[in-house]
Coordinates of C-alpha atoms in Angstrom, one line a residue:
X1 CA 2.0 -18.2 -14.7
X2 CA -1.0 -18.9 -12.5
X3 CA -4.0 -16.7 -13.4
X4 CA -4.7 -16.4 -9.7
X5 CA -2.7 -15.5 -6.6
X6 CA -2.3 -18.0 -3.8
X7 CA -2.1 -15.4 -1.1
X8 CA -0.6 -12.0 -0.3
X9 CA 2.9 -13.4 0.1
X10 CA 2.6 -14.9 -3.4
X11 CA 1.5 -11.5 -4.7
X12 CA 4.5 -9.8 -3.1
X13 CA 7.0 -12.3 -4.6
X14 CA 5.5 -11.9 -8.1
X15 CA 5.6 -8.2 -7.8
X16 CA 9.2 -8.3 -6.6
X17 CA 10.1 -10.2 -9.8
X18 CA 8.6 -7.4 -11.9
X19 CA 10.4 -4.7 -9.8
X20 CA 13.9 -6.3 -9.9
X21 CA 15.4 -3.1 -11.3
X22 CA 14.9 -1.5 -7.8
X23 CA 16.7 -4.3 -5.9
X24 CA 19.5 -3.4 -3.5
X25 CA 19.4 0.3 -4.1
X26 CA 20.0 2.7 -1.2
X27 CA 17.4 5.2 -2.5
X28 CA 14.4 2.8 -2.5
X29 CA 11.7 2.5 0.3
X30 CA 8.7 0.2 0.3
X31 CA 5.5 1.4 1.9
X32 CA 2.6 -0.9 2.5
X33 CA -1.0 0.2 2.8
X34 CA -2.5 -1.4 6.0
X35 CA -3.7 -3.8 6.5
X36 CA -3.8 -6.1 3.5
X37 CA -1.1 -4.3 1.6
X38 CA 1.5 -5.0 4.3
X39 CA 2.1 -8.7 3.8
X40 CA 2.5 -8.0 0.1
X41 CA 4.9 -5.1 0.8
X42 CA 6.9 -7.2 3.2
X43 CA 7.7 -9.7 0.5
X44 CA 8.6 -6.9 -2.0
X45 CA 10.9 -5.2 0.6
X46 CA 12.6 -8.5 1.5
X47 CA 13.2 -9.5 -2.1
X48 CA 14.5 -6.1 -3.1
X49 CA 16.6 -5.5 0.1
X50 CA 14.7 -2.3 0.9
X51 CA 13.4 -0.9 4.2
X52 CA 9.7 -1.3 4.9
X53 CA 7.2 1.0 6.5
X54 CA 3.4 1.6 6.5
X55 CA 1.5 4.5 4.9
X56 CA -1.8 5.0 6.7
X57 CA -4.7 5.4 4.3
X58 CA -8.4 4.7 5.0
X59 CA -11.0 3.7 2.5
X60 CA -14.4 5.4 2.9
X61 CA -17.0 2.8 2.4
X62 CA -20.6 3.5 1.2
X63 CA -22.8 3.3 4.3
X64 CA -24.3 -0.1 4.5
X65 CA -22.1 -1.3 1.6
X66 CA -18.6 -0.8 3.0
X67 CA -17.0 -3.0 0.3
X68 CA -17.8 -0.3 -2.2
X69 CA -15.5 2.7 -1.9
X70 CA -16.9 6.2 -2.2
X71 CA -13.4 7.7 -1.5
X72 CA -10.4 7.6 0.8
X73 CA -8.5 9.7 3.2
X74 CA -4.8 9.9 4.3
X75 CA -2.8 11.4 7.1
X76 CA -2.4 15.2 6.7
X77 CA -6.0 15.8 5.8
X78 CA -5.8 14.5 2.2
X79 CA -9.1 13.2 0.9
X80 CA -10.5 12.0 -2.4
X81 CA -14.2 11.4 -3.1
X82 CA -15.8 9.5 -6.0
X83 CA -18.4 12.1 -6.8
X84 CA -20.1 9.8 -9.3
X85 CA -20.8 7.2 -6.6
X86 CA -21.8 9.7 -4.0
X87 CA -24.2 11.4 -6.5
X88 CA -25.6 8.2 -8.0
X89 CA -26.3 6.6 -4.6
X90 CA -27.7 9.8 -3.2
X91 CA -25.3 9.8 -0.2
X92 CA -26.0 12.9 1.9
X93 CA -23.1 15.3 2.8
X94 CA -23.6 14.5 6.6
X95 CA -23.1 10.8 5.9
X96 CA -19.9 11.5 4.0
X97 CA -18.5 13.7 6.8
X98 CA -19.5 11.1 9.4
X99 CA -17.6 8.4 7.4
X100 CA -14.5 10.8 7.2
X101 CA -14.6 11.4 11.0
X102 CA -14.7 7.6 11.7
X103 CA -11.9 7.1 9.2
X104 CA -9.7 9.7 10.8
X105 CA -10.1 8.2 14.2
X106 CA -9.1 4.8 12.8
X107 CA -6.1 6.2 11.1
X108 CA -4.9 7.7 14.4
X109 CA -5.4 4.4 16.1
X110 CA -3.4 2.5 13.4
X111 CA -0.5 5.0 13.6
X112 CA -0.2 4.3 17.3
X113 CA -0.7 0.6 17.0
X114 CA 1.7 -0.1 14.1
X115 CA 4.4 2.5 14.6
X116 CA 4.3 3.4 18.3
X117 CA 6.9 6.0 19.0
X118 CA 8.9 5.2 15.9
X119 CA 9.0 8.0 13.4
X120 CA 7.9 7.4 9.8
X121 CA 10.7 6.7 7.3
X122 CA 11.9 9.9 5.5
X123 CA 10.9 9.5 1.9
X124 CA 12.2 12.9 0.7
X125 CA 14.4 12.4 -2.4
X126 CA 13.7 8.6 -2.4
X127 CA 12.0 6.3 -4.8
X128 CA 9.0 5.0 -3.0
X129 CA 7.2 1.7 -3.9
X130 CA 3.6 2.1 -2.7
X131 CA 2.1 -1.4 -2.2
X132 CA -1.5 -2.8 -1.8
X133 CA -3.0 -6.2 -2.2
X134 CA -5.3 -5.0 -5.0
X135 CA -6.9 -2.1 -6.8
X136 CA -10.6 -2.1 -7.1
X137 CA -11.7 1.5 -7.7
X138 CA -8.2 2.9 -7.2
X139 CA -9.5 5.5 -4.8
X140 CA -7.3 4.4 -1.8
X141 CA -4.2 4.3 -3.9
X142 CA -4.9 7.6 -5.6
X143 CA -5.2 9.4 -2.3
X144 CA -2.2 7.6 -0.9
X145 CA -0.1 8.7 -3.9
X146 CA -1.3 12.3 -3.7
X147 CA -0.6 12.5 0.1
X148 CA 2.8 10.9 -0.4
X149 CA 3.7 13.4 -3.1
X150 CA 3.5 16.2 -0.5
X151 CA 6.4 14.5 1.3
X152 CA 8.7 15.2 -1.7
X153 CA 9.8 11.7 -2.8
X154 CA 12.0 11.6 -6.0
X155 CA 9.6 9.1 -7.6
X156 CA 6.5 7.0 -6.8
X157 CA 5.9 3.5 -8.0
X158 CA 2.4 2.0 -7.4
X159 CA 2.4 -1.8 -7.0
X160 CA -0.5 -4.1 -6.3
X161 CA -1.3 -7.8 -6.4
X162 CA -4.2 -7.4 -8.8
X163 CA -5.6 -4.4 -10.7
X164 CA -7.7 -3.9 -13.8
X165 CA -5.6 -3.1 -16.8
X166 CA -7.3 0.3 -17.5
X167 CA -7.0 1.3 -13.8
X168 CA -3.3 0.4 -13.8
X169 CA -2.8 2.6 -16.9
X170 CA -4.6 5.5 -15.2
X171 CA -2.5 5.2 -12.1
X172 CA 0.7 5.0 -14.2
X173 CA -0.3 8.3 -15.8
X174 CA -0.8 9.8 -12.3
X175 CA 2.5 8.7 -10.7
X176 CA 4.7 7.5 -13.5
X177 CA 4.7 3.7 -13.0
X178 CA 2.1 1.1 -11.9
X179 CA 3.0 -2.6 -11.6
X180 CA 0.5 -5.3 -10.9
X181 CA 1.1 -9.0 -10.5
X182 CA -2.2 -9.7 -12.3
X183 CA -4.0 -7.3 -14.7
X184 CA -7.4 -8.8 -15.6
X185 CA -9.8 -6.7 -17.9
X186 CA -12.1 -6.0 -15.0
X187 CA -12.4 -6.7 -11.2
X188 CA -15.6 -7.2 -9.3
X189 CA -13.9 -8.0 -6.0
X190 CA -10.2 -8.3 -5.2
X191 CA -10.8 -11.4 -3.1
X192 CA -11.9 -13.4 -6.2
X193 CA -8.3 -13.3 -7.5
X194 CA -6.8 -14.9 -4.4
X195 CA -7.1 -18.5 -3.2
X196 CA -6.5 -17.2 0.3
X197 CA -7.7 -13.7 1.1
X198 CA -7.8 -14.1 4.9
X199 CA -8.1 -10.7 6.6
X200 CA -4.8 -9.2 7.8
X201 CA -4.9 -8.4 11.5
X202 CA -3.1 -5.7 13.5
X203 CA -0.8 -8.3 15.1
X204 CA 0.3 -9.5 11.7
X205 CA 1.1 -6.0 10.6
X206 CA 3.2 -5.3 13.7
X207 CA 5.0 -8.6 13.4
X208 CA 5.9 -8.0 9.8
X209 CA 7.2 -4.5 10.5
X210 CA 9.3 -5.8 13.4
X211 CA 10.8 -8.5 11.2
X212 CA 11.5 -6.0 8.5
X213 CA 13.2 -3.7 11.0
X214 CA 15.3 -6.5 12.3
X215 CA 16.4 -7.5 8.8
X216 CA 17.3 -3.8 8.0
X217 CA 19.4 -3.5 11.2
X218 CA 21.2 -6.8 10.4
X219 CA 21.9 -5.6 6.8
X220 CA 23.4 -2.3 8.1
X221 CA 25.6 -4.1 10.6
X222 CA 26.8 -6.5 7.9
X223 CA 27.6 -3.6 5.5
X224 CA 29.5 -1.8 8.3
X225 CA 31.5 -5.0 9.1
X226 CA 32.3 -5.5 5.5
X227 CA 33.6 -1.9 5.2
X228 CA 35.8 -2.4 8.3
X229 CA 37.2 -5.6 6.9
X230 CA 38.1 -4.0 3.6
X231 CA 39.7 -1.0 5.3

């Protein structure tokens, strides 16, 4: 197995191979974290024959060093802060609140842009596979898992293209299962583990969601036709 990922689609295909036990089950939903997690989640959902949706979470970058996460927020007011980073870098409370306000506005924009009038998939009682392209600090995925838990899924499975081994273990303790295509000892930057880490745009997210919806509708019609033929 290649020690690097070619692109996000490759990451999704490798993850799907590790998640084969969830294939073609009516109780499984795949949620991608926009934007980079959606191309990965699309391949997972397609391979497993599961519906796809997005789960809006926003990383809170350190002012002036946005690549470094000081926390994350999710719809419904859920927030997680990395107190150690905030304290060590001397980030004032007003800067943290300003970052949260900006993040909340961006989450609202993405909800409108990606989903439009379509309601989120109902995850209550379902097994949800929560997908991102990589886990650096894990803050985004942690807040996503905590926010998702309030919607009463039966189980949560965290999945990512790449994640440090110890971080994957921590997330597994938090949600029950964490699967990564690559688990190096440590990660400086997720992009270093991909040959192609081109930024995912809003248009690509919308296109993948539309393709996934069309595939789900086709599958439902095929199942209905098969039942009628067998009757």
